[in-house]
């Protein structure tokens, strides 16, 4: 019944003229960008599934999310059904539980999200059960739950980060997190930590072992940090603010020796009210050491502030791209 509802909903989106008009304005189907996004979602779903099969499920870790609930159901149903002696499949159960949440996300986040979200959760489910069929329920790293938690969290973060980067999701709690993120300024990784903690406690109740939530929270923490890194970027670029009376000499070094640009910001000292020119520039990590060396020679009394830049878009750095 739920599967029929999903199909009917998707059909309404395709047939509805108003929806199709909006889609033409915002989303060009079968374009290069369209195929690339779905390729990224597929890759992310495979990496996510590998994290479950190789590191998480065999150790009874419950890393939140709908698939965390599926892991609980899998172990609680072990030996219950003759056709599934190892327990109900994690991927299939995740898909069944995900469908109603996807329908809610489809209504709130829009049809583009819904279709891509549905694709992501189906691919994740297929990959989990397919990899399990070939690999089984044995962990890649025997007798080392901590190492499995760390690498499972990394694979989760990379997989979900890629999916989120392509403006998709895999359903479940990450859909809930994206709904909340739409109306707040909280990072997705942080939201996932909050939402998934409730599922972790459910694992404690189901298995009665405090090690389950402790290892699970390690996975969730690492996952959240990696997701934020994927979305915000792992950049080695630096933003530098320089206050110096010899700003003209420093300007020449930046322009002609480093071949970088910059901006003068007009400022006023808080203590003496003296007018100052502040140099604002962006450079990479290697150039930072060279620039600091120049400043020491020109003006040892200069005041320099260095900030890590998550992402710099523009000439000399990351090119501006559409979408």
PDB file of C-alpha atoms in Angstrom:
ATOM      1  CA  UNK A   1       0.000   0.000   0.000  1.00  0.00           C
ATOM      2  CA  UNK A   2       2.782   2.393   0.913  1.00  0.00           C
ATOM      3  CA  UNK A   3       4.657   1.591  -2.273  1.00  0.00           C
ATOM      4  CA  UNK A   4       1.480   2.356  -4.252  1.00  0.00           C
ATOM      5  CA  UNK A   5       1.195   5.710  -2.488  1.00  0.00           C
ATOM      6  CA  UNK A   6       4.775   6.570  -3.429  1.00  0.00           C
ATOM      7  CA  UNK A   7       4.156   5.684  -7.073  1.00  0.00           C
ATOM      8  CA  UNK A   8       0.893   7.684  -7.141  1.00  0.00           C
ATOM      9  CA  UNK A   9       2.606  10.702  -5.555  1.00  0.00           C
ATOM     10  CA  UNK A  10       5.459  10.602  -8.049  1.00  0.00           C
ATOM     11  CA  UNK A  11       2.976  10.279 -10.919  1.00  0.00           C
ATOM     12  CA  UNK A  12       1.087  13.360  -9.726  1.00  0.00           C
ATOM     13  CA  UNK A  13       4.351  15.299  -9.722  1.00  0.00           C
ATOM     14  CA  UNK A  14       5.093  14.288 -13.299  1.00  0.00           C
ATOM     15  CA  UNK A  15       1.547  14.858 -14.605  1.00  0.00           C
ATOM     16  CA  UNK A  16       0.666  18.065 -12.723  1.00  0.00           C
ATOM     17  CA  UNK A  17       1.167  20.994 -15.175  1.00  0.00           C
ATOM     18  CA  UNK A  18       2.045  23.516 -12.444  1.00  0.00           C
ATOM     19  CA  UNK A  19       4.715  21.233 -11.054  1.00  0.00           C
ATOM     20  CA  UNK A  20       6.157  20.680 -14.527  1.00  0.00           C
ATOM     21  CA  UNK A  21       6.300  24.430 -15.197  1.00  0.00           C
ATOM     22  CA  UNK A  22       8.215  24.982 -11.964  1.00  0.00           C
ATOM     23  CA  UNK A  23      10.524  22.139 -12.822  1.00  0.00           C
ATOM     24  CA  UNK A  24      11.455  23.707 -16.161  1.00  0.00           C
ATOM     25  CA  UNK A  25      12.573  26.832 -14.374  1.00  0.00           C
ATOM     26  CA  UNK A  26      14.665  25.174 -11.700  1.00  0.00           C
ATOM     27  CA  UNK A  27      15.629  21.713 -12.882  1.00  0.00           C
ATOM     28  CA  UNK A  28      16.661  20.588 -16.355  1.00  0.00           C
ATOM     29  CA  UNK A  29      16.004  16.876 -16.585  1.00  0.00           C
ATOM     30  CA  UNK A  30      18.557  14.576 -18.267  1.00  0.00           C
ATOM     31  CA  UNK A  31      21.124  17.374 -18.471  1.00  0.00           C
ATOM     32  CA  UNK A  32      24.805  16.774 -17.680  1.00  0.00           C
ATOM     33  CA  UNK A  33      24.308  18.316 -14.250  1.00  0.00           C
ATOM     34  CA  UNK A  34      21.250  16.074 -13.661  1.00  0.00           C
ATOM     35  CA  UNK A  35      23.182  12.893 -14.468  1.00  0.00           C
ATOM     36  CA  UNK A  36      26.170  14.028 -12.395  1.00  0.00           C
ATOM     37  CA  UNK A  37      23.995  14.618  -9.324  1.00  0.00           C
ATOM     38  CA  UNK A  38      22.413  11.175  -9.561  1.00  0.00           C
ATOM     39  CA  UNK A  39      25.838   9.620 -10.066  1.00  0.00           C
ATOM     40  CA  UNK A  40      27.036  11.324  -6.870  1.00  0.00           C
ATOM     41  CA  UNK A  41      23.966  10.073  -4.979  1.00  0.00           C
ATOM     42  CA  UNK A  42      24.645   6.537  -6.235  1.00  0.00           C
ATOM     43  CA  UNK A  43      28.298   6.701  -5.193  1.00  0.00           C
ATOM     44  CA  UNK A  44      27.344   8.100  -1.788  1.00  0.00           C
ATOM     45  CA  UNK A  45      24.745   5.341  -1.290  1.00  0.00           C
ATOM     46  CA  UNK A  46      27.352   2.663  -2.091  1.00  0.00           C
ATOM     47  CA  UNK A  47      29.890   4.121   0.356  1.00  0.00           C
ATOM     48  CA  UNK A  48      27.197   4.403   3.030  1.00  0.00           C
ATOM     49  CA  UNK A  49      26.126   0.781   2.461  1.00  0.00           C
ATOM     50  CA  UNK A  50      29.753  -0.391   2.684  1.00  0.00           C
ATOM     51  CA  UNK A  51      30.022   1.306   6.081  1.00  0.00           C
ATOM     52  CA  UNK A  52      27.018  -0.649   7.346  1.00  0.00           C
ATOM     53  CA  UNK A  53      27.991  -4.039   5.940  1.00  0.00           C
ATOM     54  CA  UNK A  54      31.739  -3.991   6.634  1.00  0.00           C
ATOM     55  CA  UNK A  55      31.925  -2.158   9.962  1.00  0.00           C
ATOM     56  CA  UNK A  56      28.623  -1.389  11.702  1.00  0.00           C
ATOM     57  CA  UNK A  57      26.005  -4.142  11.400  1.00  0.00           C
ATOM     58  CA  UNK A  58      28.297  -7.086  12.338  1.00  0.00           C
ATOM     59  CA  UNK A  59      29.179  -5.429  15.670  1.00  0.00           C
ATOM     60  CA  UNK A  60      25.551  -4.589  16.620  1.00  0.00           C
ATOM     61  CA  UNK A  61      26.332  -0.875  16.544  1.00  0.00           C
ATOM     62  CA  UNK A  62      23.214   1.318  16.271  1.00  0.00           C
ATOM     63  CA  UNK A  63      24.383   4.597  14.678  1.00  0.00           C
ATOM     64  CA  UNK A  64      20.987   6.264  14.706  1.00  0.00           C
ATOM     65  CA  UNK A  65      18.875   6.673  11.611  1.00  0.00           C
ATOM     66  CA  UNK A  66      16.289   4.375  10.128  1.00  0.00           C
ATOM     67  CA  UNK A  67      18.961   1.816   9.333  1.00  0.00           C
ATOM     68  CA  UNK A  68      19.932   1.865  12.993  1.00  0.00           C
ATOM     69  CA  UNK A  69      16.363   0.809  13.759  1.00  0.00           C
ATOM     70  CA  UNK A  70      16.698  -1.803  10.997  1.00  0.00           C
ATOM     71  CA  UNK A  71      19.791  -3.235  12.679  1.00  0.00           C
ATOM     72  CA  UNK A  72      17.840  -3.594  15.925  1.00  0.00           C
ATOM     73  CA  UNK A  73      14.974  -5.341  14.097  1.00  0.00           C
ATOM     74  CA  UNK A  74      17.471  -7.553  12.259  1.00  0.00           C
ATOM     75  CA  UNK A  75      18.991  -8.936  15.451  1.00  0.00           C
ATOM     76  CA  UNK A  76      15.696  -9.184  17.350  1.00  0.00           C
ATOM     77  CA  UNK A  77      14.173 -11.270  14.516  1.00  0.00           C
ATOM     78  CA  UNK A  78      17.110 -13.675  14.262  1.00  0.00           C
ATOM     79  CA  UNK A  79      15.736 -17.215  14.107  1.00  0.00           C
ATOM     80  CA  UNK A  80      12.124 -16.021  14.018  1.00  0.00           C
ATOM     81  CA  UNK A  81      11.464 -16.528  10.302  1.00  0.00           C
ATOM     82  CA  UNK A  82      12.547 -19.673   8.487  1.00  0.00           C
ATOM     83  CA  UNK A  83      13.100 -17.736   5.256  1.00  0.00           C
ATOM     84  CA  UNK A  84      15.347 -15.234   7.071  1.00  0.00           C
ATOM     85  CA  UNK A  85      17.247 -17.265   9.705  1.00  0.00           C
ATOM     86  CA  UNK A  86      19.813 -14.484  10.252  1.00  0.00           C
ATOM     87  CA  UNK A  87      17.050 -11.922  10.810  1.00  0.00           C
ATOM     88  CA  UNK A  88      15.101  -9.572   8.561  1.00  0.00           C
ATOM     89  CA  UNK A  89      17.395  -7.876   5.969  1.00  0.00           C
ATOM     90  CA  UNK A  90      18.674  -4.493   7.124  1.00  0.00           C
ATOM     91  CA  UNK A  91      18.333  -2.844   3.714  1.00  0.00           C
ATOM     92  CA  UNK A  92      14.796  -4.046   3.053  1.00  0.00           C
ATOM     93  CA  UNK A  93      13.578  -3.055   6.524  1.00  0.00           C
ATOM     94  CA  UNK A  94      15.164   0.359   6.108  1.00  0.00           C
ATOM     95  CA  UNK A  95      13.321   0.862   2.835  1.00  0.00           C
ATOM     96  CA  UNK A  96       9.973  -0.122   4.379  1.00  0.00           C
ATOM     97  CA  UNK A  97      10.464   2.236   7.331  1.00  0.00           C
ATOM     98  CA  UNK A  98      11.727   5.034   5.098  1.00  0.00           C
ATOM     99  CA  UNK A  99       8.764   5.254   2.744  1.00  0.00           C
ATOM    100  CA  UNK A 100       6.371   7.219   5.028  1.00  0.00           C
ATOM    101  CA  UNK A 101       9.154   9.612   6.079  1.00  0.00           C
ATOM    102  CA  UNK A 102       9.991  10.172   2.424  1.00  0.00           C
ATOM    103  CA  UNK A 103       6.389  11.070   1.685  1.00  0.00           C
ATOM    104  CA  UNK A 104       6.514  13.703   4.443  1.00  0.00           C
ATOM    105  CA  UNK A 105       9.810  15.047   3.058  1.00  0.00           C
ATOM    106  CA  UNK A 106       8.289  15.094  -0.413  1.00  0.00           C
ATOM    107  CA  UNK A 107       5.465  17.325   0.824  1.00  0.00           C
ATOM    108  CA  UNK A 108       7.648  19.728   2.847  1.00  0.00           C
ATOM    109  CA  UNK A 109      10.882  19.878   0.836  1.00  0.00           C
ATOM    110  CA  UNK A 110       9.344  19.703  -2.626  1.00  0.00           C
ATOM    111  CA  UNK A 111       9.188  17.199  -5.520  1.00  0.00           C
ATOM    112  CA  UNK A 112      12.816  17.558  -6.596  1.00  0.00           C
ATOM    113  CA  UNK A 113      13.967  16.503  -3.137  1.00  0.00           C
ATOM    114  CA  UNK A 114      11.400  13.722  -3.007  1.00  0.00           C
ATOM    115  CA  UNK A 115      12.415  12.029  -6.245  1.00  0.00           C
ATOM    116  CA  UNK A 116      16.126  12.214  -5.490  1.00  0.00           C
ATOM    117  CA  UNK A 117      15.512  11.188  -1.894  1.00  0.00           C
ATOM    118  CA  UNK A 118      13.477   8.182  -3.019  1.00  0.00           C
ATOM    119  CA  UNK A 119      16.280   7.243  -5.424  1.00  0.00           C
ATOM    120  CA  UNK A 120      18.885   7.579  -2.645  1.00  0.00           C
ATOM    121  CA  UNK A 121      17.038   5.421  -0.137  1.00  0.00           C
ATOM    122  CA  UNK A 122      16.286   2.713  -2.739  1.00  0.00           C
ATOM    123  CA  UNK A 123      19.936   2.576  -3.852  1.00  0.00           C
ATOM    124  CA  UNK A 124      21.166   2.442  -0.248  1.00  0.00           C
ATOM    125  CA  UNK A 125      18.775  -0.397   0.536  1.00  0.00           C
ATOM    126  CA  UNK A 126      19.804  -2.331  -2.587  1.00  0.00           C
ATOM    127  CA  UNK A 127      23.516  -1.850  -1.921  1.00  0.00           C
ATOM    128  CA  UNK A 128      23.216  -2.911   1.738  1.00  0.00           C
ATOM    129  CA  UNK A 129      21.386  -6.142   0.963  1.00  0.00           C
ATOM    130  CA  UNK A 130      23.513  -6.901  -2.124  1.00  0.00           C
ATOM    131  CA  UNK A 131      26.804  -6.405  -0.271  1.00  0.00           C
ATOM    132  CA  UNK A 132      25.458  -8.464   2.632  1.00  0.00           C
ATOM    133  CA  UNK A 133      24.547 -11.261   0.207  1.00  0.00           C
ATOM    134  CA  UNK A 134      28.151 -11.455  -1.022  1.00  0.00           C
ATOM    135  CA  UNK A 135      29.993 -10.490   2.187  1.00  0.00           C
ATOM    136  CA  UNK A 136      27.733 -11.896   4.905  1.00  0.00           C
ATOM    137  CA  UNK A 137      27.578 -10.603   8.472  1.00  0.00           C
ATOM    138  CA  UNK A 138      31.268 -10.895   9.329  1.00  0.00           C
ATOM    139  CA  UNK A 139      33.113  -7.652  10.192  1.00  0.00           C
ATOM    140  CA  UNK A 140      36.040  -6.501   8.083  1.00  0.00           C
ATOM    141  CA  UNK A 141      38.016  -5.966  11.301  1.00  0.00           C
ATOM    142  CA  UNK A 142      37.552  -8.821  13.776  1.00  0.00           C
ATOM    143  CA  UNK A 143      37.473  -8.136  17.528  1.00  0.00           C
ATOM    144  CA  UNK A 144      38.033  -4.385  17.214  1.00  0.00           C
ATOM    145  CA  UNK A 145      34.757  -2.534  17.674  1.00  0.00           C
ATOM    146  CA  UNK A 146      36.463   0.821  18.226  1.00  0.00           C
ATOM    147  CA  UNK A 147      38.341   0.719  14.926  1.00  0.00           C
ATOM    148  CA  UNK A 148      35.155  -0.393  13.177  1.00  0.00           C
ATOM    149  CA  UNK A 149      33.272   2.506  14.771  1.00  0.00           C
ATOM    150  CA  UNK A 150      35.863   5.013  13.547  1.00  0.00           C
ATOM    151  CA  UNK A 151      36.010   3.770   9.962  1.00  0.00           C
ATOM    152  CA  UNK A 152      32.282   3.139   9.851  1.00  0.00           C
ATOM    153  CA  UNK A 153      31.717   6.750  10.891  1.00  0.00           C
ATOM    154  CA  UNK A 154      34.127   7.980   8.217  1.00  0.00           C
ATOM    155  CA  UNK A 155      32.373   6.001   5.478  1.00  0.00           C
ATOM    156  CA  UNK A 156      28.981   7.185   6.723  1.00  0.00           C
ATOM    157  CA  UNK A 157      30.163  10.796   6.691  1.00  0.00           C
ATOM    158  CA  UNK A 158      31.638  10.571   3.200  1.00  0.00           C
ATOM    159  CA  UNK A 159      28.591   8.758   1.823  1.00  0.00           C
ATOM    160  CA  UNK A 160      26.007  11.071   3.382  1.00  0.00           C
ATOM    161  CA  UNK A 161      28.139  14.129   2.614  1.00  0.00           C
ATOM    162  CA  UNK A 162      28.198  13.263  -1.084  1.00  0.00           C
ATOM    163  CA  UNK A 163      24.458  12.637  -1.086  1.00  0.00           C
ATOM    164  CA  UNK A 164      23.742  15.933   0.688  1.00  0.00           C
ATOM    165  CA  UNK A 165      26.152  17.706  -1.678  1.00  0.00           C
ATOM    166  CA  UNK A 166      23.999  16.507  -4.575  1.00  0.00           C
ATOM    167  CA  UNK A 167      20.937  17.870  -2.723  1.00  0.00           C
ATOM    168  CA  UNK A 168      19.632  14.396  -1.983  1.00  0.00           C
ATOM    169  CA  UNK A 169      19.174  12.227   1.091  1.00  0.00           C
ATOM    170  CA  UNK A 170      18.651   8.597   2.048  1.00  0.00           C
ATOM    171  CA  UNK A 171      15.417   9.112   3.943  1.00  0.00           C
ATOM    172  CA  UNK A 172      14.937   8.552   7.645  1.00  0.00           C
ATOM    173  CA  UNK A 173      16.526  10.833  10.176  1.00  0.00           C
ATOM    174  CA  UNK A 174      18.637  12.681   7.598  1.00  0.00           C
ATOM    175  CA  UNK A 175      15.365  13.696   5.927  1.00  0.00           C
ATOM    176  CA  UNK A 176      14.132  14.951   9.289  1.00  0.00           C
ATOM    177  CA  UNK A 177      17.437  16.803   9.744  1.00  0.00           C
ATOM    178  CA  UNK A 178      17.107  18.451   6.323  1.00  0.00           C
ATOM    179  CA  UNK A 179      13.552  19.554   7.134  1.00  0.00           C
ATOM    180  CA  UNK A 180      14.787  21.166  10.365  1.00  0.00           C
ATOM    181  CA  UNK A 181      17.810  22.683   8.595  1.00  0.00           C
ATOM    182  CA  UNK A 182      15.504  24.313   6.061  1.00  0.00           C
ATOM    183  CA  UNK A 183      13.972  26.419   8.824  1.00  0.00           C
ATOM    184  CA  UNK A 184      17.042  26.900  11.042  1.00  0.00           C
ATOM    185  CA  UNK A 185      20.722  27.796  10.686  1.00  0.00           C
ATOM    186  CA  UNK A 186      21.968  24.649  12.416  1.00  0.00           C
ATOM    187  CA  UNK A 187      24.506  22.528  10.457  1.00  0.00           C
ATOM    188  CA  UNK A 188      23.210  19.232   9.113  1.00  0.00           C
ATOM    189  CA  UNK A 189      25.911  17.243  10.908  1.00  0.00           C
ATOM    190  CA  UNK A 190      24.927  18.752  14.252  1.00  0.00           C
ATOM    191  CA  UNK A 191      21.237  18.098  13.640  1.00  0.00           C
ATOM    192  CA  UNK A 192      21.936  14.463  12.806  1.00  0.00           C
ATOM    193  CA  UNK A 193      23.705  14.044  16.154  1.00  0.00           C
ATOM    194  CA  UNK A 194      20.616  15.287  18.009  1.00  0.00           C
ATOM    195  CA  UNK A 195      18.050  13.293  16.066  1.00  0.00           C
ATOM    196  CA  UNK A 196      20.022  10.040  15.969  1.00  0.00           C
ATOM    197  CA  UNK A 197      20.755   9.989  19.694  1.00  0.00           C
ATOM    198  CA  UNK A 198      17.157   8.920  20.337  1.00  0.00           C
ATOM    199  CA  UNK A 199      17.663   5.871  18.096  1.00  0.00           C
ATOM    200  CA  UNK A 200      20.897   5.042  19.922  1.00  0.00           C
ATOM    201  CA  UNK A 201      19.031   4.895  23.232  1.00  0.00           C
ATOM    202  CA  UNK A 202      16.557   2.535  21.598  1.00  0.00           C
ATOM    203  CA  UNK A 203      19.523   0.252  20.851  1.00  0.00           C
ATOM    204  CA  UNK A 204      20.476   0.324  24.524  1.00  0.00           C
ATOM    205  CA  UNK A 205      16.973  -0.775  25.487  1.00  0.00           C
ATOM    206  CA  UNK A 206      16.906  -3.503  22.823  1.00  0.00           C
ATOM    207  CA  UNK A 207      20.329  -5.042  23.534  1.00  0.00           C
ATOM    208  CA  UNK A 208      20.780  -4.090  27.191  1.00  0.00           C
ATOM    209  CA  UNK A 209      24.469  -3.322  26.664  1.00  0.00           C
ATOM    210  CA  UNK A 210      25.970   0.092  27.463  1.00  0.00           C
ATOM    211  CA  UNK A 211      28.735  -0.504  24.925  1.00  0.00           C
ATOM    212  CA  UNK A 212      26.157  -0.243  22.133  1.00  0.00           C
ATOM    213  CA  UNK A 213      25.301   3.457  22.695  1.00  0.00           C
ATOM    214  CA  UNK A 214      28.905   4.365  23.558  1.00  0.00           C
ATOM    215  CA  UNK A 215      30.283   2.995  20.292  1.00  0.00           C
ATOM    216  CA  UNK A 216      27.245   4.310  18.427  1.00  0.00           C
ATOM    217  CA  UNK A 217      27.824   7.874  19.643  1.00  0.00           C
ATOM    218  CA  UNK A 218      31.425   7.640  18.417  1.00  0.00           C
ATOM    219  CA  UNK A 219      30.093   6.735  14.969  1.00  0.00           C
ATOM    220  CA  UNK A 220      27.529   9.564  15.033  1.00  0.00           C
ATOM    221  CA  UNK A 221      30.101  12.149  16.151  1.00  0.00           C
ATOM    222  CA  UNK A 222      32.593  11.193  13.437  1.00  0.00           C
ATOM    223  CA  UNK A 223      29.822  11.038  10.839  1.00  0.00           C
ATOM    224  CA  UNK A 224      28.648  14.554  11.704  1.00  0.00           C
ATOM    225  CA  UNK A 225      32.151  16.022  11.521  1.00  0.00           C
ATOM    226  CA  UNK A 226      32.908  14.374   8.178  1.00  0.00           C
ATOM    227  CA  UNK A 227      29.553  15.508   6.726  1.00  0.00           C
ATOM    228  CA  UNK A 228      30.252  19.116   7.704  1.00  0.00           C
ATOM    229  CA  UNK A 229      33.734  18.801   6.213  1.00  0.00           C
ATOM    230  CA  UNK A 230      32.351  17.484   2.915  1.00  0.00           C
ATOM    231  CA  UNK A 231      29.672  20.191   2.714  1.00  0.00           C
ATOM    232  CA  UNK A 232      31.796  23.110   3.916  1.00  0.00           C
ATOM    233  CA  UNK A 233      35.034  21.915   2.351  1.00  0.00           C
ATOM    234  CA  UNK A 234      38.455  20.859   3.598  1.00  0.00           C
ATOM    235  CA  UNK A 235      40.325  23.967   2.574  1.00  0.00           C
ATOM    236  CA  UNK A 236      43.919  24.978   3.284  1.00  0.00           C
ATOM    237  CA  UNK A 237      43.296  28.530   2.155  1.00  0.00           C
ATOM    238  CA  UNK A 238      43.690  31.389   4.614  1.00  0.00           C
ATOM    239  CA  UNK A 239      42.070  34.765   5.066  1.00  0.00           C
ATOM    240  CA  UNK A 240      44.500  37.348   6.446  1.00  0.00           C
ATOM    241  CA  UNK A 241      43.914  40.767   8.034  1.00  0.00           C
ATOM    242  CA  UNK A 242      46.998  42.956   8.463  1.00  0.00           C
ATOM    243  CA  UNK A 243      47.198  46.186  10.465  1.00  0.00           C
ATOM    244  CA  UNK A 244      50.421  48.094   9.843  1.00  0.00           C
ATOM    245  CA  UNK A 245      51.587  51.656   9.299  1.00  0.00           C
ATOM    246  CA  UNK A 246      53.709  50.318   6.452  1.00  0.00           C
ATOM    247  CA  UNK A 247      50.727  48.999   4.573  1.00  0.00           C
ATOM    248  CA  UNK A 248      52.002  50.318   1.231  1.00  0.00           C
ATOM    249  CA  UNK A 249      55.181  48.219   1.364  1.00  0.00           C
ATOM    250  CA  UNK A 250      53.225  45.133   2.416  1.00  0.00           C
ATOM    251  CA  UNK A 251      50.751  45.782  -0.413  1.00  0.00           C
ATOM    252  CA  UNK A 252      53.582  45.666  -2.969  1.00  0.00           C
ATOM    253  CA  UNK A 253      54.819  42.339  -1.584  1.00  0.00           C
ATOM    254  CA  UNK A 254      51.349  40.822  -1.846  1.00  0.00           C
ATOM    255  CA  UNK A 255      50.740  42.142  -5.368  1.00  0.00           C
ATOM    256  CA  UNK A 256      54.125  41.642  -7.003  1.00  0.00           C
ATOM    257  CA  UNK A 257      55.912  38.931  -5.007  1.00  0.00           C
ATOM    258  CA  UNK A 258      52.961  36.670  -4.123  1.00  0.00           C
ATOM    259  CA  UNK A 259      50.915  37.636  -7.192  1.00  0.00           C
ATOM    260  CA  UNK A 260      47.796  37.939  -5.050  1.00  0.00           C
ATOM    261  CA  UNK A 261      45.175  40.639  -4.726  1.00  0.00           C
ATOM    262  CA  UNK A 262      43.642  42.252  -1.697  1.00  0.00           C
ATOM    263  CA  UNK A 263      41.484  45.029  -0.353  1.00  0.00           C
ATOM    264  CA  UNK A 264      42.104  48.043   1.870  1.00  0.00           C
ATOM    265  CA  UNK A 265      39.520  48.363   4.639  1.00  0.00           C
ATOM    266  CA  UNK A 266      39.216  51.756   6.316  1.00  0.00           C
ATOM    267  CA  UNK A 267      39.244  51.381  10.102  1.00  0.00           C
ATOM    268  CA  UNK A 268      39.613  53.417  13.281  1.00  0.00           C
ATOM    269  CA  UNK A 269      41.604  52.392  16.331  1.00  0.00           C
ATOM    270  CA  UNK A 270      39.485  51.929  19.452  1.00  0.00           C
ATOM    271  CA  UNK A 271      42.093  53.277  21.879  1.00  0.00           C
ATOM    272  CA  UNK A 272      43.416  56.405  20.183  1.00  0.00           C
ATOM    273  CA  UNK A 273      40.814  56.897  17.463  1.00  0.00           C
ATOM    274  CA  UNK A 274      43.546  56.881  14.835  1.00  0.00           C
ATOM    275  CA  UNK A 275      42.504  56.192  11.246  1.00  0.00           C
ATOM    276  CA  UNK A 276      44.048  53.034   9.847  1.00  0.00           C
ATOM    277  CA  UNK A 277      44.115  50.973   6.682  1.00  0.00           C
ATOM    278  CA  UNK A 278      43.600  47.250   7.165  1.00  0.00           C
ATOM    279  CA  UNK A 279      44.813  44.879   4.454  1.00  0.00           C
ATOM    280  CA  UNK A 280      42.405  42.054   3.686  1.00  0.00           C
ATOM    281  CA  UNK A 281      43.725  39.249   1.477  1.00  0.00           C
ATOM    282  CA  UNK A 282      43.282  35.537   0.740  1.00  0.00           C
ATOM    283  CA  UNK A 283      46.260  33.216   0.252  1.00  0.00           C
ATOM    284  CA  UNK A 284      47.073  29.525   0.524  1.00  0.00           C
ATOM    285  CA  UNK A 285      48.935  27.843   3.368  1.00  0.00           C
ATOM    286  CA  UNK A 286      52.321  27.865   1.593  1.00  0.00           C
ATOM    287  CA  UNK A 287      52.046  31.573   0.813  1.00  0.00           C
ATOM    288  CA  UNK A 288      51.144  32.361   4.425  1.00  0.00           C
ATOM    289  CA  UNK A 289      54.630  31.506   5.670  1.00  0.00           C
ATOM    290  CA  UNK A 290      56.196  33.648   2.928  1.00  0.00           C
ATOM    291  CA  UNK A 291      53.896  36.592   3.715  1.00  0.00           C
ATOM    292  CA  UNK A 292      54.604  36.412   7.450  1.00  0.00           C
ATOM    293  CA  UNK A 293      58.323  36.493   6.628  1.00  0.00           C
ATOM    294  CA  UNK A 294      57.829  39.646   4.513  1.00  0.00           C
ATOM    295  CA  UNK A 295      55.824  41.331   7.282  1.00  0.00           C
ATOM    296  CA  UNK A 296      58.512  40.565   9.888  1.00  0.00           C
ATOM    297  CA  UNK A 297      61.110  42.277   7.698  1.00  0.00           C
ATOM    298  CA  UNK A 298      58.940  45.292   6.843  1.00  0.00           C
ATOM    299  CA  UNK A 299      57.149  45.919  10.144  1.00  0.00           C
ATOM    300  CA  UNK A 300      57.843  43.687  13.175  1.00  0.00           C
ATOM    301  CA  UNK A 301      55.147  45.636  15.079  1.00  0.00           C
ATOM    302  CA  UNK A 302      52.392  44.759  12.607  1.00  0.00           C
ATOM    303  CA  UNK A 303      49.244  43.035  13.859  1.00  0.00           C
ATOM    304  CA  UNK A 304      48.190  40.003  11.783  1.00  0.00           C
ATOM    305  CA  UNK A 305      45.044  37.896  12.069  1.00  0.00           C
ATOM    306  CA  UNK A 306      44.892  34.586  10.176  1.00  0.00           C
ATOM    307  CA  UNK A 307      41.582  32.760   9.677  1.00  0.00           C
ATOM    308  CA  UNK A 308      40.987  29.352   8.122  1.00  0.00           C
ATOM    309  CA  UNK A 309      38.753  29.802   5.081  1.00  0.00           C
ATOM    310  CA  UNK A 310      36.339  26.927   4.466  1.00  0.00           C
ATOM    311  CA  UNK A 311      35.928  27.939   0.847  1.00  0.00           C
ATOM    312  CA  UNK A 312      37.123  30.803  -1.337  1.00  0.00           C
ATOM    313  CA  UNK A 313      35.348  31.255  -4.660  1.00  0.00           C
ATOM    314  CA  UNK A 314      36.748  33.573  -7.285  1.00  0.00           C
ATOM    315  CA  UNK A 315      39.802  34.376  -9.385  1.00  0.00           C
ATOM    316  CA  UNK A 316      42.921  32.537  -8.253  1.00  0.00           C
ATOM    317  CA  UNK A 317      40.974  30.059  -6.124  1.00  0.00           C
ATOM    318  CA  UNK A 318      37.904  27.903  -6.753  1.00  0.00           C
ATOM    319  CA  UNK A 319      36.104  28.977  -9.944  1.00  0.00           C
ATOM    320  CA  UNK A 320      32.497  30.126  -9.742  1.00  0.00           C
ATOM    321  CA  UNK A 321      30.151  27.394 -10.959  1.00  0.00           C
ATOM    322  CA  UNK A 322      26.435  27.259 -11.452  1.00  0.00           C
ATOM    323  CA  UNK A 323      24.307  24.974  -9.265  1.00  0.00           C
TER     324      UNK A 323
END
